[in-house]
Short mmCIF file of C-alpha atoms and ligand atoms in Angstrom, two decimals:
data_model
loop_
_atom_site.label_atom_id
_atom_site.label_comp_id
_atom_site.label_asym_id
_atom_site.label_seq_id
_atom_site.Cartn_x
_atom_site.Cartn_y
_atom_site.Cartn_z
CA MET A 7 0.28 0.14 0.11
CA SER A 8 0.81 3.57 -1.01
CA LEU A 9 1.64 5.82 1.43
CA LEU A 10 -0.17 8.83 -0.93
CA GLU A 11 -2.30 8.00 -3.36
CA LEU A 12 -3.95 10.48 -5.44
CA ASP A 13 -6.85 8.64 -7.63
CA GLY A 14 -7.81 10.49 -10.57
CA VAL A 15 -8.25 13.80 -8.99
CA HIS A 16 -9.92 16.35 -10.83
CA ALA A 17 -10.03 19.67 -8.87
CA TYR A 18 -12.05 23.00 -9.96
CA TYR A 19 -11.72 26.57 -8.83
CA GLY A 20 -15.20 27.46 -9.26
CA GLU A 21 -16.23 26.41 -12.77
CA SER A 22 -12.60 26.43 -13.82
CA HIS A 23 -11.69 22.78 -14.25
CA ILE A 24 -7.83 22.42 -13.30
CA LEU A 25 -7.02 18.88 -12.56
CA ARG A 26 -8.36 16.23 -14.96
CA GLY A 27 -8.02 13.05 -13.40
CA VAL A 28 -4.69 12.90 -11.77
CA SER A 29 -2.93 9.86 -10.29
CA MET A 30 -0.06 9.46 -8.40
CA THR A 31 1.25 7.15 -5.44
CA ILE A 32 4.32 7.73 -3.17
CA ASP A 33 5.58 5.16 -1.11
CA GLU A 34 7.05 4.91 2.62
CA GLY A 35 10.68 6.52 2.44
CA GLU A 36 10.32 7.52 -1.68
CA ILE A 37 11.35 10.83 -2.81
CA VAL A 38 9.14 11.60 -5.71
CA THR A 39 8.81 15.12 -7.59
CA LEU A 40 5.81 16.19 -9.55
CA LEU A 41 7.36 18.75 -12.56
CA GLY A 42 5.59 20.81 -14.99
CA ARG A 43 5.51 24.31 -16.02
CA ASN A 44 3.97 27.46 -14.57
CA GLY A 45 0.24 26.85 -14.41
CA ALA A 46 0.23 23.27 -14.90
CA GLY A 47 -1.58 22.63 -11.96
CA LYS A 48 1.51 21.59 -9.64
CA THR A 49 0.37 23.94 -6.56
CA THR A 50 -3.33 22.84 -7.32
CA THR A 51 -2.27 19.15 -6.67
CA VAL A 52 -0.69 20.16 -3.30
CA ARG A 53 -3.75 21.69 -2.14
CA SER A 54 -5.79 19.20 -3.22
CA ILE A 55 -3.84 17.05 -0.95
CA VAL A 56 -3.95 18.97 1.98
CA GLY A 57 -7.37 20.01 1.89
CA ALA A 58 -6.78 23.77 1.30
CA GLU A 59 -9.31 25.73 -0.38
CA PRO A 60 -9.70 26.81 -3.25
CA PRO A 61 -9.69 24.72 -5.31
CA GLU A 62 -12.70 22.15 -4.59
CA VAL A 63 -11.77 18.36 -5.22
CA ARG A 64 -14.87 16.84 -7.17
CA GLY A 65 -14.22 13.86 -8.39
CA GLY A 66 -11.64 11.20 -7.56
CA ALA A 67 -10.00 10.52 -4.14
CA VAL A 68 -6.67 11.51 -2.31
CA ARG A 69 -5.91 8.35 0.04
CA PHE A 70 -3.39 8.50 2.79
CA ASP A 71 -2.02 5.78 4.87
CA GLY A 72 -4.76 3.71 3.68
CA GLN A 73 -7.39 6.22 4.69
CA ASP A 74 -9.38 8.26 2.47
CA ILE A 75 -8.70 12.03 3.27
CA THR A 76 -10.45 13.37 0.07
CA ASP A 77 -12.51 15.72 2.23
CA TRP A 78 -10.64 16.34 5.25
CA GLU A 79 -9.98 19.62 6.20
CA GLU A 80 -6.29 21.31 6.54
CA ASP A 81 -5.66 20.88 9.91
CA ASP A 82 -6.69 17.32 9.67
CA VAL A 83 -4.46 16.65 7.42
CA VAL A 84 -1.59 17.82 9.28
CA MET A 85 -2.69 15.94 12.26
CA GLY A 86 -2.91 13.19 10.33
CA GLY A 87 0.55 13.73 9.72
CA ILE A 88 1.42 15.75 5.86
CA GLY A 89 3.31 18.83 6.10
CA VAL A 90 3.83 21.45 3.51
CA VAL A 91 6.47 23.73 3.09
CA PRO A 92 4.08 26.36 0.87
CA GLU A 93 5.19 27.95 -2.27
CA GLU A 94 5.33 31.75 -0.60
CA ARG A 95 8.12 31.10 2.42
CA ARG A 96 6.02 31.78 5.62
CA VAL A 97 8.69 33.35 8.46
CA PHE A 98 7.81 35.78 11.12
CA THR A 99 10.35 38.33 9.29
CA HIS A 100 10.11 40.66 12.66
CA LEU A 101 11.27 37.53 14.83
CA THR A 102 14.34 35.93 15.15
CA VAL A 103 15.29 32.53 13.48
CA GLU A 104 15.51 31.27 16.88
CA GLU A 105 12.02 33.03 17.76
CA ASN A 106 10.40 31.74 14.66
CA LEU A 107 11.78 28.01 15.35
CA LYS A 108 9.81 28.20 18.75
CA LEU A 109 6.69 29.17 16.99
CA SER A 110 5.11 26.71 14.37
CA LYS A 111 2.86 27.60 11.15
CA ILE A 112 1.51 31.40 10.79
CA THR A 113 -2.35 30.89 9.36
CA THR A 114 -4.85 30.18 11.57
CA GLY A 115 -5.47 26.97 10.39
CA TRP A 116 -2.12 25.91 11.31
CA TRP A 117 -2.12 27.31 14.41
CA ASN A 118 -4.86 25.64 15.94
CA THR A 119 -3.20 22.30 14.64
CA VAL A 120 -0.38 22.80 17.07
CA ARG A 121 -2.44 24.30 19.90
CA ARG A 122 -4.62 20.67 19.90
CA ARG A 123 -1.20 18.75 19.47
CA ALA A 124 0.17 20.78 21.85
CA ARG A 125 -2.25 19.86 24.45
CA GLY A 126 -2.19 16.16 22.75
CA ASP A 127 0.80 13.91 23.08
CA GLY A 128 2.47 14.80 19.41
CA GLU A 129 6.38 15.23 19.85
CA SER A 130 8.01 17.87 17.05
CA THR A 131 9.63 16.03 13.91
CA MET A 132 12.60 17.36 15.10
CA ASP A 133 13.59 19.12 17.35
CA GLN A 134 15.77 22.50 17.29
CA ALA A 135 18.97 20.64 17.60
CA GLU A 136 18.62 18.44 14.94
CA LEU A 137 17.31 21.49 12.62
CA TYR A 138 20.65 23.30 13.80
CA GLU A 139 22.17 20.46 12.70
CA LEU A 140 20.14 20.06 9.28
CA PHE A 141 20.61 23.64 9.03
CA PRO A 142 24.29 24.93 10.27
CA ARG A 143 23.40 28.21 8.54
CA LEU A 144 20.48 28.88 10.84
CA GLU A 145 21.92 28.22 13.71
CA GLU A 146 24.99 30.71 13.10
CA ARG A 147 21.97 33.15 12.30
CA ARG A 148 19.97 32.23 15.04
CA ASP A 149 19.55 35.48 16.82
CA GLN A 150 19.40 37.15 13.30
CA GLU A 151 15.62 38.96 12.36
CA ALA A 152 14.38 36.59 10.07
CA GLY A 153 13.01 39.37 7.46
CA THR A 154 17.30 40.20 6.99
CA LEU A 155 18.14 36.63 5.85
CA SER A 156 18.63 35.65 1.99
CA GLY A 157 16.00 33.93 0.07
CA GLY A 158 17.76 30.92 0.82
CA GLU A 159 18.06 31.13 4.21
CA GLN A 160 14.09 31.90 4.77
CA GLN A 161 13.83 29.07 2.60
CA MET A 162 15.36 26.84 4.83
CA LEU A 163 13.70 28.55 7.78
CA SER A 164 10.49 27.77 6.27
CA ILE A 165 11.07 24.20 5.97
CA ALA A 166 12.89 24.25 9.38
CA ARG A 167 9.74 25.87 10.95
CA THR A 168 7.25 22.79 9.26
CA LEU A 169 9.33 20.48 10.60
CA ARG A 170 8.37 21.59 14.17
CA LEU A 171 4.68 19.97 13.44
CA PRO A 172 4.68 16.69 15.32
CA ASP A 173 4.70 13.56 14.07
CA LEU A 174 4.86 13.97 10.30
CA ASP A 175 5.47 11.39 8.24
CA LEU A 176 5.25 12.75 4.39
CA LEU A 177 6.88 16.48 3.66
CA LEU A 178 5.10 18.28 0.29
CA LEU A 179 7.44 21.08 -0.75
CA ASP A 180 6.11 23.47 -3.30
CA GLU A 181 9.10 24.86 -5.56
CA PRO A 182 11.66 25.15 -2.53
CA THR A 183 14.73 26.35 -4.90
CA GLU A 184 12.50 28.87 -7.01
CA GLY A 185 14.37 32.00 -7.02
CA LEU A 186 17.39 31.17 -5.06
CA ALA A 187 20.60 31.80 -6.32
CA PRO A 188 22.82 28.18 -7.60
CA GLN A 189 24.99 27.83 -4.65
CA ILE A 190 22.11 28.05 -2.00
CA VAL A 191 19.94 25.98 -4.45
CA GLU A 192 23.05 22.83 -3.93
CA SER A 193 22.59 23.71 0.25
CA VAL A 194 18.64 23.23 0.26
CA VAL A 195 18.51 20.04 -2.17
CA SER A 196 21.42 18.37 0.02
CA SER A 197 19.03 19.42 3.07
CA ILE A 198 16.21 17.55 1.83
CA ASP A 199 18.07 14.61 0.87
CA GLU A 200 19.03 14.50 4.60
CA ILE A 201 15.51 15.28 5.72
CA ALA A 202 14.33 11.86 3.83
CA ASP A 203 17.50 10.17 4.89
CA ARG A 204 16.14 10.61 8.46
CA GLY A 205 13.24 8.89 7.70
CA LEU A 206 10.42 11.16 6.07
CA THR A 207 8.66 10.43 2.69
CA VAL A 208 9.05 13.48 0.64
CA MET A 209 7.03 14.98 -2.58
CA ILE A 210 8.75 17.75 -4.02
CA ILE A 211 7.32 19.74 -7.00
CA GLU A 212 9.73 21.62 -8.96
CA GLN A 213 9.98 23.70 -12.56
CA ASN A 214 13.27 22.83 -12.71
CA VAL A 215 14.09 19.67 -13.63
CA ARG A 216 17.93 19.12 -13.30
CA GLN A 217 17.38 19.57 -9.43
CA ALA A 218 14.44 17.73 -8.83
CA LEU A 219 15.66 14.85 -10.99
CA LYS A 220 19.27 15.07 -9.04
CA LEU A 221 17.26 14.38 -5.75
CA ALA A 222 14.40 12.43 -6.40
CA ASP A 223 13.80 8.75 -7.11
CA ARG A 224 10.63 8.82 -9.35
CA GLY A 225 8.88 11.46 -10.37
CA TYR A 226 5.53 12.26 -12.41
CA VAL A 227 5.27 15.18 -15.08
CA LEU A 228 2.00 17.46 -15.26
CA ASP A 229 0.66 19.33 -18.02
CA GLN A 230 -2.44 21.30 -18.23
CA GLY A 231 -3.77 19.20 -15.43
CA ARG A 232 -3.19 15.57 -16.68
CA ILE A 233 -0.28 13.59 -15.80
CA VAL A 234 1.54 12.82 -19.02
CA HIS A 235 5.17 11.08 -17.81
CA GLU A 236 5.94 9.25 -15.11
CA GLY A 237 8.91 6.69 -14.15
CA SER A 238 12.41 6.43 -12.34
CA VAL A 239 14.58 9.44 -12.72
CA ALA A 240 16.42 7.49 -15.20
CA GLU A 241 13.61 6.67 -17.44
CA LEU A 242 12.65 10.85 -17.34
CA ARG A 243 15.92 11.52 -18.09
CA ASP A 244 15.84 9.51 -21.26
CA GLU A 245 12.23 11.31 -22.22
CA ASP A 246 12.66 14.34 -24.49
CA LEU A 247 10.61 16.72 -21.43
CA ASP A 248 11.71 19.93 -22.86
CA GLN A 249 7.93 21.04 -23.89
CA TYR A 250 6.65 20.39 -20.67
CA LEU A 251 9.67 22.02 -18.64
CA VAL A 252 11.85 24.50 -17.81
CA VAL A 253 15.28 22.61 -18.35
P1 ATP B 315 3.54 27.74 -10.90
O1 ATP B 315 4.63 27.07 -11.09
O2 ATP B 315 2.96 29.01 -11.83
O3 ATP B 315 2.80 27.90 -9.51
P2 ATP B 315 1.38 25.64 -10.72
O4 ATP B 315 1.95 24.56 -11.71
O5 ATP B 315 1.45 25.55 -9.58
O6 ATP B 315 1.87 26.78 -11.59
P3 ATP B 315 -1.16 25.90 -10.47
O7 ATP B 315 -1.02 27.19 -9.54
O8 ATP B 315 -1.55 24.70 -9.73
O9 ATP B 315 0.15 25.67 -11.52
O10 ATP B 315 -2.39 26.94 -11.44
C1 ATP B 315 -3.04 25.42 -12.06
C2 ATP B 315 -4.17 26.73 -13.17
O11 ATP B 315 -4.94 27.38 -11.86
C3 ATP B 315 -3.61 28.07 -13.21
O12 ATP B 315 -3.87 28.06 -14.89
C4 ATP B 315 -3.92 29.18 -12.52
O13 ATP B 315 -4.32 30.22 -12.94
C5 ATP B 315 -5.00 28.55 -11.83
N1 ATP B 315 -5.30 29.01 -10.65
C6 ATP B 315 -4.45 29.19 -9.62
N2 ATP B 315 -4.75 29.51 -8.75
C7 ATP B 315 -6.57 29.56 -8.87
C8 ATP B 315 -7.76 30.41 -7.95
N3 ATP B 315 -7.23 30.59 -6.49
N4 ATP B 315 -8.23 30.66 -8.85
C9 ATP B 315 -8.79 30.59 -9.92
N5 ATP B 315 -7.98 29.96 -10.76
C10 ATP B 315 -6.77 29.54 -10.21
#
């Protein structure tokens, strides 16, 4: 049984039909990439998985760990073990790195999750010491205001904050390397690799095929709301994907 399964998912923004029967699976321990250019529907796929609205899923199913989570709300999905690092980096710019790591997600939804978890028994997926080990640059800058960090450092902080959520099994990263300088891209990518080594299953959304294929075990290519290719990284490398991707 796969950890995550999308089975013919159709998603809409109002009457606008965006995902047109997306099916994909992620097994425990894998790093799977979802590739596709601007507007292909990658973020819509992530939002459909986590129950963020919009979009609205009106057909097909999302299953996580054998349970049908299609109609679950975002809080419950997070509590169920799926963490998301959204495309827009979420950090508190006026707080220091360390203060950011003491808090968790910003939106009310996430706050509720964290509060409820705090009352329950869940523990952070990674504690502060582990996060500093994973992102030494954050430790060096622990007293610096997050708003003064570079784009790459803010991305690291955004990933680290998500890992403060309790008991995650799956981490969804929406274009984590977008807009970053090449040197810092390498560093973010190797941290993601390390996160996977520590036992999290990872789904990484990318436009940049080179980065994604360096990291992933398998991948899917999305175009106009449909999966047009899938396979191992080696298979995807052999395909002529230029028309669907930024190469
Ligand atoms: P990008 O790399 O630009 O983020 P993407 O592959 O993630 O692209 P999506 O953001 O999923 O693409 O967008 C897919 C389509 O859905 C686009 O045509 C976009 O205009 C549309 N769309 C996205 N969000 C909304 C919304 N809130 N309301 C209406 N349409 C939307």
